[in-house]
Structure formats: structure tokens, C-alpha cells
Short mmCIF file of C-alpha atoms in Angstrom, two decimals:
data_model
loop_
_atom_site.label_atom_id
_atom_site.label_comp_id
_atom_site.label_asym_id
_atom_site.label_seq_id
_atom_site.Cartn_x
_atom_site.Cartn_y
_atom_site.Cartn_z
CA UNK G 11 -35.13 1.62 15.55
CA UNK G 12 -32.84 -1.25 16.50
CA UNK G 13 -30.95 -3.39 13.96
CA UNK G 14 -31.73 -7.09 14.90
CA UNK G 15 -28.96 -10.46 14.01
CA UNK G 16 -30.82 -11.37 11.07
CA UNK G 17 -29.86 -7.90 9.66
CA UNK G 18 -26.64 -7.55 10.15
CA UNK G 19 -25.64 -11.27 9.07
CA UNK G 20 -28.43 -12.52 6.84
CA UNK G 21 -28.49 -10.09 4.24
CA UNK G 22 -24.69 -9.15 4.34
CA UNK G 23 -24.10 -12.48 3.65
CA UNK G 24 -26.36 -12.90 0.16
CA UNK G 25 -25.26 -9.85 -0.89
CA UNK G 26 -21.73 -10.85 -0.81
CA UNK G 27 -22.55 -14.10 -2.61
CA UNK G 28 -23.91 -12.41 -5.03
CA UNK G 29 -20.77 -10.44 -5.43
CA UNK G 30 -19.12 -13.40 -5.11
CA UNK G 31 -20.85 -15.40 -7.49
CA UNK G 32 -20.23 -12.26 -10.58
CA UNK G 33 -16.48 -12.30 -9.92
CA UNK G 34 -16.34 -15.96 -10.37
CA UNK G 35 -18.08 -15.32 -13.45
CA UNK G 36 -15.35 -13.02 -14.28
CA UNK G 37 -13.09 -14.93 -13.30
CA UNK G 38 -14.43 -17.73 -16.13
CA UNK G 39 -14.34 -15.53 -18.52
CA UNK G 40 -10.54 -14.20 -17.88
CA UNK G 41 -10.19 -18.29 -17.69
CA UNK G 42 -12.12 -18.52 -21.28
CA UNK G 43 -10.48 -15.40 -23.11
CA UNK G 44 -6.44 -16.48 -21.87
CA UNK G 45 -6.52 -19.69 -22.27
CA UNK G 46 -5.89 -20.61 -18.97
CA UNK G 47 -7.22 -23.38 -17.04
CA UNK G 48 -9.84 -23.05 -14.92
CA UNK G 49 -8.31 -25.85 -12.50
CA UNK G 50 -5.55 -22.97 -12.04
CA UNK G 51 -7.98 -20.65 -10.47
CA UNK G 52 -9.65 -23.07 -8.57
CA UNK G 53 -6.14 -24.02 -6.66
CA UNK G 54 -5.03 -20.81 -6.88
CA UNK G 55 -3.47 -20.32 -3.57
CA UNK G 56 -1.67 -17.27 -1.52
CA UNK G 57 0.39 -19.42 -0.01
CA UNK G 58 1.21 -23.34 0.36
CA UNK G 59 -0.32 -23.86 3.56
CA UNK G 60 -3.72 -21.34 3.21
CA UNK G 61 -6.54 -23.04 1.69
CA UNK G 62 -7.57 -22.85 -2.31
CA UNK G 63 -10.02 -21.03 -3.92
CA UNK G 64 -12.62 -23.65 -3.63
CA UNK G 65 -11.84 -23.84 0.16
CA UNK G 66 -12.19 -20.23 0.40
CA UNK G 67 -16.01 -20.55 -1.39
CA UNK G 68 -16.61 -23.75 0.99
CA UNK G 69 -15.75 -21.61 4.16
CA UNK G 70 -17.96 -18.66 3.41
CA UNK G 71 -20.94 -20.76 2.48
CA UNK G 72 -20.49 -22.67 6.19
CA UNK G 73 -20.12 -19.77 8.18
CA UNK G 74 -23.12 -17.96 6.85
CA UNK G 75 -24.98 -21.33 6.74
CA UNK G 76 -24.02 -21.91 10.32
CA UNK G 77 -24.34 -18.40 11.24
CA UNK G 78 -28.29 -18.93 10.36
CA UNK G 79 -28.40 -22.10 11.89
CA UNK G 80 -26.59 -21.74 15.47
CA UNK G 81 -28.09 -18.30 16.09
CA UNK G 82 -31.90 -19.00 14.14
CA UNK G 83 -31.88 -22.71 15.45
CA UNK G 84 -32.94 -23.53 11.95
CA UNK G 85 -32.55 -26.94 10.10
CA UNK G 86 -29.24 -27.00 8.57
CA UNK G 87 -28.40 -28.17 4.86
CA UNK G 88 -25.70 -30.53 4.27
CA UNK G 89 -23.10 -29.60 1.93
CA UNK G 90 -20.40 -32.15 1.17
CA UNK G 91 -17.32 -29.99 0.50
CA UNK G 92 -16.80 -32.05 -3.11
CA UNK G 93 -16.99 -28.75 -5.15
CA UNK G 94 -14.15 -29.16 -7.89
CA UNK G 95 -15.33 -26.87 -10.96
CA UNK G 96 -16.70 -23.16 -11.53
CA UNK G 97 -20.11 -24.70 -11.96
CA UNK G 98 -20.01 -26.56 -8.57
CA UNK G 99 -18.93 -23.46 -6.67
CA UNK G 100 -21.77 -21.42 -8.27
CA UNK G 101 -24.18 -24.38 -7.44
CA UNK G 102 -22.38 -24.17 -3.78
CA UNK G 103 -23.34 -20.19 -3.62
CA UNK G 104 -26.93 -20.79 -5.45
CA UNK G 105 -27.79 -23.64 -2.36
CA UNK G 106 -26.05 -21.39 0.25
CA UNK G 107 -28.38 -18.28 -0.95
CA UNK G 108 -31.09 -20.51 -1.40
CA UNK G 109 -30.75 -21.57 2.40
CA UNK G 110 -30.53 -18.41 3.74
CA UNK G 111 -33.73 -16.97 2.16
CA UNK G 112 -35.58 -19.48 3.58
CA UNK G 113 -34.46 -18.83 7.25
CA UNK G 114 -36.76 -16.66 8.79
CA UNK G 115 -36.47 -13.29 9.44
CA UNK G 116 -37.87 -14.07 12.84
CA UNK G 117 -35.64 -16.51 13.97
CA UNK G 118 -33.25 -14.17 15.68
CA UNK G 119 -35.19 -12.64 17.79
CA UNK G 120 -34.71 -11.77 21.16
CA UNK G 121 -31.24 -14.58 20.89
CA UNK G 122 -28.94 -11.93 20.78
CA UNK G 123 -27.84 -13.05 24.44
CA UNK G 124 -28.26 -16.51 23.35
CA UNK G 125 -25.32 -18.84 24.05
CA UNK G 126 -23.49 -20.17 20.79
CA UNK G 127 -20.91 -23.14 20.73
CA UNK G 128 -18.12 -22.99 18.41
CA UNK G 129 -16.60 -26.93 18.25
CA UNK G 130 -13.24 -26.41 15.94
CA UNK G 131 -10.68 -29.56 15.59
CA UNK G 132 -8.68 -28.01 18.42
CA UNK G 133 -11.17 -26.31 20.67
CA UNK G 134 -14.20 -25.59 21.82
CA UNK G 135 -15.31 -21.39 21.87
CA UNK G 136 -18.61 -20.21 23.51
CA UNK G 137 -19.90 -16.48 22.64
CA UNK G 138 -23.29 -15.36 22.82
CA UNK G 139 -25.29 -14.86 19.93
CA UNK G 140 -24.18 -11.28 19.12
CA UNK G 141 -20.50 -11.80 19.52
CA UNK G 142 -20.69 -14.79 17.38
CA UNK G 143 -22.76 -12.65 14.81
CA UNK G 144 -20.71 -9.62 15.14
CA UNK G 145 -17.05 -10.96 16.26
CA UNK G 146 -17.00 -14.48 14.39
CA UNK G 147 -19.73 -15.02 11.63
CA UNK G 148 -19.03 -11.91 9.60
CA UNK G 149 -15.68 -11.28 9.87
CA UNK G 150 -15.22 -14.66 8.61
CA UNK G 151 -17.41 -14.52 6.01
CA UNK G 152 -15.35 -11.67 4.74
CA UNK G 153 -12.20 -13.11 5.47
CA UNK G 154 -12.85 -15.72 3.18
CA UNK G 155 -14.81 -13.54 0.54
CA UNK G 156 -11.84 -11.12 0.39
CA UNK G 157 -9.43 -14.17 0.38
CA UNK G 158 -11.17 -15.47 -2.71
CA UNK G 159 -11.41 -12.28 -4.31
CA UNK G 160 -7.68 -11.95 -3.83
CA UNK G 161 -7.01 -15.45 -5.35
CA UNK G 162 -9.29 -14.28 -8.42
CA UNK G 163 -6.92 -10.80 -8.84
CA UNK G 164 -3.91 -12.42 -8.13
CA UNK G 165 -4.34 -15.19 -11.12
CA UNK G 166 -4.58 -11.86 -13.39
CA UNK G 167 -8.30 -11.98 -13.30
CA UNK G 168 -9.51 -7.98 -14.24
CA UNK G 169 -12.05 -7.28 -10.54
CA UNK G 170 -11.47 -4.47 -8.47
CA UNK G 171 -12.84 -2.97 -5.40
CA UNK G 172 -16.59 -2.30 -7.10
CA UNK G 173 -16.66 -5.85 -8.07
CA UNK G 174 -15.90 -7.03 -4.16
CA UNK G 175 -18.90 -4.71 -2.99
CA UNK G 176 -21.32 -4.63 -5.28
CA UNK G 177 -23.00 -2.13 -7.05
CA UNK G 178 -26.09 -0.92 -4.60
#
């Protein structure tokens, strides 16, 4: 049996939002139970020039979004990137999970030679379907997961490794 796109990227991707999504929730609660301010976490940063913790939520939830939508040439969602509390970035990861339940299993078949175009500020990057899956879309989903995660531990917040993955 062969493992298709959808199931290496689809799937993956909500169940690391919904990892996600509990170690925000932690990370509220640390925020609620210190006293400290949840704008702290939420521009928590590694370093000045890498992007905050809502950047790091905003960046997942595009590259699984666009994941679904340049490989399953589905309808895409507009998300405006205006996210500035806890409760915006779980909305963010609720619509994000939302979207990719709806994209059909289906829709990534038989594209894994498919040509995808990657348009950044400074460049244009073609792949085909399975090297944007495999080489682009998830490694940058995690990037950005583990990124946020580290932002999260970093401001003192209690996660560790089980929270990243998940319980099965």
C-alpha cells in the first residue's frame, strides 16, 4: 500500500494544531497563574530579527493552508494576519483545521508529479508536488510549530516534548 500527499501533509498538519492549540492553552494558563502578560508571550521572540509568536502561528496555518491548496487545487480561505490575542490565534488554528477537513481526501491524487510555484518576496521556486509536500510544506510547518513551542518554553511556560507531539 502506497502513502498518498494528502497523508503525509493533511493529517500531520491537524494533528500538530491540535498540539499546538493545547500548549497555547498552557501557555494561558502559565500566563493566568504568574501573573504575566499574555502580550509577553505573544511577542515572545528568539531573537530581534525572527518573527513573534503570533508570526510563528500565522506561518504554520499558511503553509498547511497552502500546502492543501497548491497541491489539492482547492479554494483557498483568506486569513488576514491581524491575530493579536490567545483567543485570535486559537480562532486562527480552529479556521486553519476547519479548512483542512474540508479538503478532500481525493484531491491529491495522482499530482504527486504535479508542478507547484512557490512566489516569495525575493523569488520565485518551482518543485513538483511531492517535493513541495515532502521538502517545503512540512518541514515548514514544523519549523514554525517547534519555533512556537520554543517561544512558549522559553517564556517559562511548563511543555515538554509530549506536549509538542501529542499523545496518540
Amino acid at each position: 500500500m502506497s502513502v498518498t500527499l494528502y497523508q503525509v501533509s493533511v493529517p500531520v498538519f491537524i494533528r500538530g494544531f491540535d498540539n499546538l492549540s493545547a500548549i497555547l492553552e498552557k501557555g494561558r494558563r502559565f500566563a493566568t497563574e504568574s501573573g504575566l502578560d499574555e502580550k509577553d508571550l505573544l511577542e515572545a521572540r528568539l531573537f530581534p530579527d525572527m518573527g513573534n509568536l503570533i508570526a510563528q502561528i500565522q506561518r504554520a496555518s499558511d503553509t498547511a493552508k497552502f500546502a492543501a491548496v497548491r497541491v489539492g487545487q482547492v479554494e483557498s480561505v483568506s486569513m488576514e494576519d491581524d491575530e493579536t490575542s490567545l483567543d485570535d490565534l486559537q480562532a486562527r488554528i480552529a479556521k486553519t483545521v476547519a479548512f483542512l477537513k474540508s479538503v478532500p481526501e481525493t484531491s491529491m491524487d495522482g499530482r504527486d508529479d504535479a508542478m507547484v510555484e512557490l512566489k516569495t518576496r525575493d523569488s520565485v521556486r518551482h518543485f513538483t508536488a511531492r517535493d513541495y509536500v515532502l521538502g517545503f510544506a512540512v518541514p515548514n510547518f514544523y519549523f514554525h510549530a517547534t519555533t512556537a513551542y520554543a517561544l512558549l518554553r522559553h517564556k517559562g511556560v511548563p511543555i515538554g516534548k509530549l506536549d509538542f507531539l501529542g499523545r496518540p
